[in-house]
Short mmCIF file of C-alpha atoms and ligand atoms in Angstrom, two decimals:
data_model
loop_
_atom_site.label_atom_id
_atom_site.label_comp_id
_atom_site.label_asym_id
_atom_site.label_seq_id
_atom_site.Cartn_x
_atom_site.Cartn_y
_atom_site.Cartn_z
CA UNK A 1 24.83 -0.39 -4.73
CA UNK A 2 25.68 0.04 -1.47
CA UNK A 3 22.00 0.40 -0.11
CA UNK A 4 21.03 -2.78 -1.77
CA UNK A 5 20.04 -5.90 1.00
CA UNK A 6 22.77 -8.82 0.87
CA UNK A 7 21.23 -12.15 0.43
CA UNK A 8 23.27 -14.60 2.87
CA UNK A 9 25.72 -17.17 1.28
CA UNK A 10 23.59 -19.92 3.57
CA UNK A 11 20.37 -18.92 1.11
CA UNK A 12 22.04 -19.43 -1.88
CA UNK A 13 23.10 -22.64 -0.51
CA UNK A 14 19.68 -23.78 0.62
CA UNK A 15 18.12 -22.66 -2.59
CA UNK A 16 20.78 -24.63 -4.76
CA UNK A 17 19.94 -27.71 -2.40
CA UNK A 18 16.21 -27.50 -2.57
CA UNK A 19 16.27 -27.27 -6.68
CA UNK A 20 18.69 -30.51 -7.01
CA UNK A 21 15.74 -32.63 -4.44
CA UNK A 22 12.85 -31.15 -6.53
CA UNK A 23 11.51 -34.48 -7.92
CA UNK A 24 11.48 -36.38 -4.90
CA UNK A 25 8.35 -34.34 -3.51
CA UNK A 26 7.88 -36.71 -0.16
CA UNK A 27 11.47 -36.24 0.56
CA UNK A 28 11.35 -32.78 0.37
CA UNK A 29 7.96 -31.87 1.90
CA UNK A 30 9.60 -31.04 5.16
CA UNK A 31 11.90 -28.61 4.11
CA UNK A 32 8.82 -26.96 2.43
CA UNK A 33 9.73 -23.33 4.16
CA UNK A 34 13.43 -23.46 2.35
CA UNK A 35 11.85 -23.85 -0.75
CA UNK A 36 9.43 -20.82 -0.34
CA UNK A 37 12.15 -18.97 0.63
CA UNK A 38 14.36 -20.16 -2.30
CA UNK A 39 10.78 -18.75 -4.80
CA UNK A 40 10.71 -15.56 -2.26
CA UNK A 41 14.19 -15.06 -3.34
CA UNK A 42 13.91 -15.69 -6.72
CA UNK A 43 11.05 -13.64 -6.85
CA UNK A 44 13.08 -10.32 -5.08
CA UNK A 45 15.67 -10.86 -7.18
CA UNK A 46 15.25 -8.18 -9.91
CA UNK A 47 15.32 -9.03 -14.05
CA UNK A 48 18.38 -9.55 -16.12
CA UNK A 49 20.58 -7.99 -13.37
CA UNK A 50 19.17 -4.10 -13.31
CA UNK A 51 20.16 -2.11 -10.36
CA UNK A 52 17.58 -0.16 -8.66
CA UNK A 53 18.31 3.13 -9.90
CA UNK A 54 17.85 1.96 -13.65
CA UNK A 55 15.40 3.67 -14.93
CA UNK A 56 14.35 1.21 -16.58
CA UNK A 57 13.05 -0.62 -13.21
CA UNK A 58 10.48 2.87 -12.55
CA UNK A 59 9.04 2.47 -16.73
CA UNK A 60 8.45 -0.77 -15.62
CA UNK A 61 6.71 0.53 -12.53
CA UNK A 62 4.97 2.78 -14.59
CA UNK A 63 3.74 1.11 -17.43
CA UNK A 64 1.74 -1.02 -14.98
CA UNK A 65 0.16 1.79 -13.27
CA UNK A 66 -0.72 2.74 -16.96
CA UNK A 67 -2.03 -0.88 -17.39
CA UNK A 68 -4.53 -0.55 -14.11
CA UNK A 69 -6.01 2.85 -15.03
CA UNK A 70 -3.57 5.88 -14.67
CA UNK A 71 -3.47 7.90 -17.43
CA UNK A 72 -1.96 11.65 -16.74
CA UNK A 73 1.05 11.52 -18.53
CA UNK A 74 2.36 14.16 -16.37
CA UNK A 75 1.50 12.21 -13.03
CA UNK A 76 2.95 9.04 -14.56
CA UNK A 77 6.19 11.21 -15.75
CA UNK A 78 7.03 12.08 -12.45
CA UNK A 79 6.89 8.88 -10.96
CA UNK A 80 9.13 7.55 -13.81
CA UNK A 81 11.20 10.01 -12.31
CA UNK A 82 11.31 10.46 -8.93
CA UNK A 83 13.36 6.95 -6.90
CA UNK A 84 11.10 5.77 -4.75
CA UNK A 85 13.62 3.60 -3.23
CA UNK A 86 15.36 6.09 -1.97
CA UNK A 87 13.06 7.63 0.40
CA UNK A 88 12.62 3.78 2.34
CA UNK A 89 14.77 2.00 4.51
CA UNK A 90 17.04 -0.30 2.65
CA UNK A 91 16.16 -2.72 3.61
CA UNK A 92 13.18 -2.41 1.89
CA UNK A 93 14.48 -1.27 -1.25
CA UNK A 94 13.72 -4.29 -3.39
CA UNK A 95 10.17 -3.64 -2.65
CA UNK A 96 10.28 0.27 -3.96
CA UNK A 97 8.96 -0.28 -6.96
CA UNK A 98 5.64 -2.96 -6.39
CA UNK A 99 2.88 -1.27 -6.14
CA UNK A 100 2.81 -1.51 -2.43
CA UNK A 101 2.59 0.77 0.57
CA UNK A 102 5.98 0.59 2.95
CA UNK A 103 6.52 1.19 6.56
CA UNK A 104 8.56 4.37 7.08
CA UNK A 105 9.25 4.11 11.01
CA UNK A 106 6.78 5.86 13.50
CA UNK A 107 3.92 3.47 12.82
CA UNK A 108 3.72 5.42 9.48
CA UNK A 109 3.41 4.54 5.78
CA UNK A 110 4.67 5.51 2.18
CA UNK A 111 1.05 5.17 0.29
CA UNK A 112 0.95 2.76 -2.60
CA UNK A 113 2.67 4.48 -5.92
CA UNK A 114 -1.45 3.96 -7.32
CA UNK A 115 -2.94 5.59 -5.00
CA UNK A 116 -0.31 8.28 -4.94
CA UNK A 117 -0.50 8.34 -8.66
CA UNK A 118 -4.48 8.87 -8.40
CA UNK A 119 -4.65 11.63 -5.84
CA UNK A 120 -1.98 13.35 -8.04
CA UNK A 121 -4.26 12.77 -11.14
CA UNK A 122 -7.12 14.20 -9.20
CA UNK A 123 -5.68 17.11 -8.29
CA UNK A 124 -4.72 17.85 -12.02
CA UNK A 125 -8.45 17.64 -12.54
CA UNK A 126 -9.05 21.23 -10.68
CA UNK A 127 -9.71 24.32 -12.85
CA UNK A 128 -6.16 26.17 -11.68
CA UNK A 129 -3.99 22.72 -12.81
CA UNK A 130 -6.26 22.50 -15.71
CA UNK A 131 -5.98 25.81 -17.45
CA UNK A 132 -1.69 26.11 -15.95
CA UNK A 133 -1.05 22.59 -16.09
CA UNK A 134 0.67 22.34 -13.34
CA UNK A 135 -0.62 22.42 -9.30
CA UNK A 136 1.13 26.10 -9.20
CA UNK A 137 1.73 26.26 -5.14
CA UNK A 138 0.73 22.99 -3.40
CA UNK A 139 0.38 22.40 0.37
CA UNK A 140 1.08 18.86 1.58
CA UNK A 141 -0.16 17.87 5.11
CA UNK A 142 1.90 14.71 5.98
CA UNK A 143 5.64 14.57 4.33
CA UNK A 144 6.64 11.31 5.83
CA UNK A 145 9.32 10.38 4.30
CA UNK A 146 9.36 13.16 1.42
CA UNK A 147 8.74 10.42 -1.52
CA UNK A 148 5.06 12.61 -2.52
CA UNK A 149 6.77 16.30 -2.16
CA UNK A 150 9.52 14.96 -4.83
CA UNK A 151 6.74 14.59 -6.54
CA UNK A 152 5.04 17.44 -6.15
CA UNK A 153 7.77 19.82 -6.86
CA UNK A 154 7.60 17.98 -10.01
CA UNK A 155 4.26 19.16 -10.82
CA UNK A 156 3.65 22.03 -8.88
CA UNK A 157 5.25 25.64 -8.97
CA UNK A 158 5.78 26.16 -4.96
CA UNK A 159 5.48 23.65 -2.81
CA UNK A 160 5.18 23.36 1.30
CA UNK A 161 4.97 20.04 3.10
CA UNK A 162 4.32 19.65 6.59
CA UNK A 163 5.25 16.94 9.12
CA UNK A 164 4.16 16.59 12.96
CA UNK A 165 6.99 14.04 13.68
CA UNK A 166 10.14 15.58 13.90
CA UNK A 167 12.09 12.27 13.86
CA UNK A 168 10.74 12.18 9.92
CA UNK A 169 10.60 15.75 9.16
CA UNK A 170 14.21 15.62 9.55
CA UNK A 171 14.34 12.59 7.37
CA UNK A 172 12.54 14.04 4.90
CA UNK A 173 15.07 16.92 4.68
CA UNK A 174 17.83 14.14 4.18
CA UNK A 175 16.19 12.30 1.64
CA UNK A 176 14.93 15.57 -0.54
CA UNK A 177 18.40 17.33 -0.04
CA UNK A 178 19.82 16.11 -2.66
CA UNK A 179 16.77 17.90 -4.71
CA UNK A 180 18.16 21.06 -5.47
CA UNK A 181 15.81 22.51 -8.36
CA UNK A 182 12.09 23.46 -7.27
CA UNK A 183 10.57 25.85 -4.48
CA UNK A 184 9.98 23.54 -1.63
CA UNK A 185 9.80 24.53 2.17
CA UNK A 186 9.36 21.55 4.63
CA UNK A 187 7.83 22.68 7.33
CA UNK A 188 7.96 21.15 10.97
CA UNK A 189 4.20 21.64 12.34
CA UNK A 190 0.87 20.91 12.73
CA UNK A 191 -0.51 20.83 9.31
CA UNK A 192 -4.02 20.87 10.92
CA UNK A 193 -3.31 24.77 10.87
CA UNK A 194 -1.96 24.86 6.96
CA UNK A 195 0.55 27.14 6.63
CA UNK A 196 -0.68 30.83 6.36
CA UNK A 197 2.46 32.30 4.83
CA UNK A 198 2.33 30.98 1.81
CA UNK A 199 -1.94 30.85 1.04
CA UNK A 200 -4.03 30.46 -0.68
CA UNK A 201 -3.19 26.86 -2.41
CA UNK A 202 -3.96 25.88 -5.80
CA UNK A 203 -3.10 22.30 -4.78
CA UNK A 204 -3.93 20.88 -1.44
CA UNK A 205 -3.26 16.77 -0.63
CA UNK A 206 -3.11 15.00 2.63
CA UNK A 207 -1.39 11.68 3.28
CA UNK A 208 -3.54 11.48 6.48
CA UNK A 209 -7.00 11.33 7.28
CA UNK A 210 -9.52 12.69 10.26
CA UNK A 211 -13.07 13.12 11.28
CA UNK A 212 -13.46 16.14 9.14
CA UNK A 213 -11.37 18.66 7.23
CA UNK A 214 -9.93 21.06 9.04
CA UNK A 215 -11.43 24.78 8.28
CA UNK A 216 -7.94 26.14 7.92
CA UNK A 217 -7.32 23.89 4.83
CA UNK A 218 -10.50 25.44 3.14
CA UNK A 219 -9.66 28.56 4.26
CA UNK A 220 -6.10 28.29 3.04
CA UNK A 221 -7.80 26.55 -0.76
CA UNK A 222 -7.56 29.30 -3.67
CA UNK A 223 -10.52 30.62 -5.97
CA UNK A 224 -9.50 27.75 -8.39
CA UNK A 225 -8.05 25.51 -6.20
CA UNK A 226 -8.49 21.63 -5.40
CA UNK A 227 -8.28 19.67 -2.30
CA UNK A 228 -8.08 16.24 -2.41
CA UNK A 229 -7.70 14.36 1.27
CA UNK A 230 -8.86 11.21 3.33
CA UNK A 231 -11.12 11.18 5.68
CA UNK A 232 -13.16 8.98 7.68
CA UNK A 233 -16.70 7.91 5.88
CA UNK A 234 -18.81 8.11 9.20
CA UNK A 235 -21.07 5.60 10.76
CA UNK A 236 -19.87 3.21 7.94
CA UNK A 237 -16.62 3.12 9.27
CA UNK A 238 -13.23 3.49 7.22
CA UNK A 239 -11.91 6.63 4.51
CA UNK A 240 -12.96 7.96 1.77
CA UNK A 241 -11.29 10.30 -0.52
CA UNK A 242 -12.97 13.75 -0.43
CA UNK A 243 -12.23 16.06 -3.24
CA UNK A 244 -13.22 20.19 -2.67
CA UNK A 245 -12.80 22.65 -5.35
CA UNK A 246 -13.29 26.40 -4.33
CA UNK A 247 -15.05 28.08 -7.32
CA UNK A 248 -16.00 31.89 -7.70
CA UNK A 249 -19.20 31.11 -5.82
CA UNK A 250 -17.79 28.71 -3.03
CA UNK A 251 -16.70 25.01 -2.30
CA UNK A 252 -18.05 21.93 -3.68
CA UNK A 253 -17.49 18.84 -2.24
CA UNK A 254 -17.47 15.46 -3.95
CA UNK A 255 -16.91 11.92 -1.68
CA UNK A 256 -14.64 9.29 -3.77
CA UNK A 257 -13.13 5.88 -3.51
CA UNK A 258 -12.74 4.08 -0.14
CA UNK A 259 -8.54 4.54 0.94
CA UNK A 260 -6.95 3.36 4.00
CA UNK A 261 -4.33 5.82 5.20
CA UNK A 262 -2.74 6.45 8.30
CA UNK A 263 -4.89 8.86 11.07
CA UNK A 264 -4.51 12.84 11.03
CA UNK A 265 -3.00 13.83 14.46
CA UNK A 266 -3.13 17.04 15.80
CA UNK A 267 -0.03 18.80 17.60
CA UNK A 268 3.32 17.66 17.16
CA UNK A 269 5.91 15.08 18.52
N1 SAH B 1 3.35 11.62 1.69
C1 SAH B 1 4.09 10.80 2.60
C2 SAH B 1 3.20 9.82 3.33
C3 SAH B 1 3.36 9.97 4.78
S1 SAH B 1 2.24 9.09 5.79
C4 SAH B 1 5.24 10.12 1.90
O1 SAH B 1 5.37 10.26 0.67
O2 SAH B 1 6.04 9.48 2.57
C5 SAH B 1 1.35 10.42 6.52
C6 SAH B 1 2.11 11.36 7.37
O3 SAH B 1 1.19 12.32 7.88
C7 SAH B 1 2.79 10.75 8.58
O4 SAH B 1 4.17 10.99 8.51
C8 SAH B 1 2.16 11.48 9.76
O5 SAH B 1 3.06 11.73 10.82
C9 SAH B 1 1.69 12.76 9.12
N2 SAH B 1 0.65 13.51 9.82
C10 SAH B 1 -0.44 13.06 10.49
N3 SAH B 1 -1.13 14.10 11.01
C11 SAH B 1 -0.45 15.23 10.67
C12 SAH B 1 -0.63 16.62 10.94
N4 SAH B 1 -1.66 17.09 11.66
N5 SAH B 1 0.28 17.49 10.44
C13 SAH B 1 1.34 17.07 9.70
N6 SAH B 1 1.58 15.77 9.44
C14 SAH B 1 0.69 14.86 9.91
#
C-alpha cells in the first residue's frame, strides 16, 4: 500500500521507550506528549493488520452507521462499497473510514460518511426513488473530491455533478476514472444554474449551502422528484437541511436537522 502514511522509525522508538517507564508516573510526566503520541499511534494503527482497501475495514464503517440510525440498506450498500480513502489525500487515509469530515484542499470538505449516508437516505424517501428504487438521474451541486458521485452512480440511473473549482473538478475526474460502469458527466460550472441538458432531476443533493435555493434547482426538480440541500436557517444563524419534493400540484418544502457544510459560491474559479 503505497498510499498508506509511514510512521517514522524515531516513533516506534519513543513509543517502545515510553511503555518500558510506564510505572514510574513522576518520572515520566514530562515526556507526557510522547506518550499521547505513542496512544495516537496506537490508536491509527488499524486491527489485526487489515489494509485499507479490505473490505472488511468499510463493514466495519458501516455497521456503525447502522448502529447510530442508518437504515437504507441500499444507502449503507454503497458505502460498503465505494473507498472512501481513495478520494482524500494520503495522508489522510487512516482517517477514511471514522465517521469524520476531511479537508480536501481549497478550504473544502468531504462531509461526514453519516451525514452523507442521511442525505442519501432522504433522497430515497421521494416518490420517484420510492416507486424505482433507485434516484433515476441525479444532479449533484458540489463534487469536491468525487467521494458522493461514486456514490450516487451507485444509486442513481444518470448522474451529473458539478464543481466551481477547477483545481478539484479535475481531481474528481482522477479519482472517479477508474469508475468505468454508470452514466456520470462531471461537469465544470456553476451549479447555481443546474445543468439544463440533462433536466428535470429525480434526485437533486448539494454538498454546499446558501441564503436560499436557487430557482434553477426547482426548476430543474422533476414531477416526482426530491431535493435535499443545506442552507442557511436565517436570523438564527447556521444550516439546516431543506428537503423539496415537486408533486403533481407543486413543491413542498420541509426544514430538517441543523448541518454545517461548506458555503454555496456562485461563479467559478
Ligand atoms: N460531495 C463532495 C463534497 C464537496 S464539498 C465530496 O464528496 O467530496 C462542497 C463542494 O461544493 C466544494 O468543492 C465547493 O467548491 C462546491 N461548490 C460550492 N458552490 C458551488 C457552486 N455554485 N457550484 C458548484 N460547486 C460548488
Amino acid at each position: 500500500m503505497s498510499r498508506l502514511p509511514r510512521f517514522p522509525l524515531g516513533l516506534q522508538q519513543l513509543q517502545g521507550k515510553t511503555v518500558s517507564r510506564r510505572e514510574d508516573a513522576a518520572v515520566v510526566r514530562p515526556q507526557r506528549p510522547v506518550q499521547q503520541a505513542a496512544l495516537d499511534l496506537a490508536r491509527q494503527v488499524l486491527p489485526s493488520g487489515l489494509g485499507l482497501d479490505s473490505a472488511a475495514v468499510r463493514r466495519r464503517m458501516v455497521d456503525r452507521l447502522r448502529a447510530a440510525g442508518l437504515h437504507n440498506e441500499t444507502v449503507l450498500q454503497a458505502l460498503r462499497s465505494v473507498e472512501r480513502h481513495r478520494f482524500v489525500d494520503s495522508a489522510l487515509a487512516n482517517q477514511a473510514y471514522e465517521d469524520t469530515s476531511l479537508p480536501i484542499g481549497l478550504s473544502q470538505t468531504i462531509s461526514k460518511p453519516s451525514v452523507v449516508g442521511h442525505m442519501l437516505a432522504l433522497l430515497f424517501e421521494g416518490a420517484h426513488a420510492r416507486e424505482h428504487g433507485n434516484l433515476g438521474r441525479v444532479l449533484e451541486i458540489g463534487t469536491g473530491c468525487g467521494y458522493q458521485a461514486a456514490l450516487l452512480l451507485q444509486l442513481g440511473r444518470q448522474v451529473v455533478s458539478i464543481e466551481r473549482l477547477q483545481a478539484l473538478h479535475e481531481r474528481a475526474r482522477d479519482n472517479l476514472a477508474q469508475l468505468r460502469h454508470g452514466d456520470l458527466r462531471l461537469v465544470f460550472g456553476d451549479g447555481m444554474l443546474g445543468h439544463p441538458p440533462r433536466a428535470p432531476y429525480h434526485s437533486i443533493v448539494a454538498a454546499a449551502g446558501g441564503e436560499q435555493l436557487p430557482k434553477a434547482w426547482l426548476d430543474q426538480l422533476a414531477v416526482g422528484g426530491r431535493l435535499v440541500a443545506p442552507m442557511h436557517a436565517g436570523n438564527a444563524g447556521g444550516q439546516r437541511l431543506v428537503i423539496v419534493d415537486r408533486g403533481p400540484d407543486g413543491l413542498s418544502t420541509l426544514h430538517q436537522d441543523a448541518v454545517h457544510f461548506v458555503p454555496l459560491k456562485s461563479g467559478t474559479e
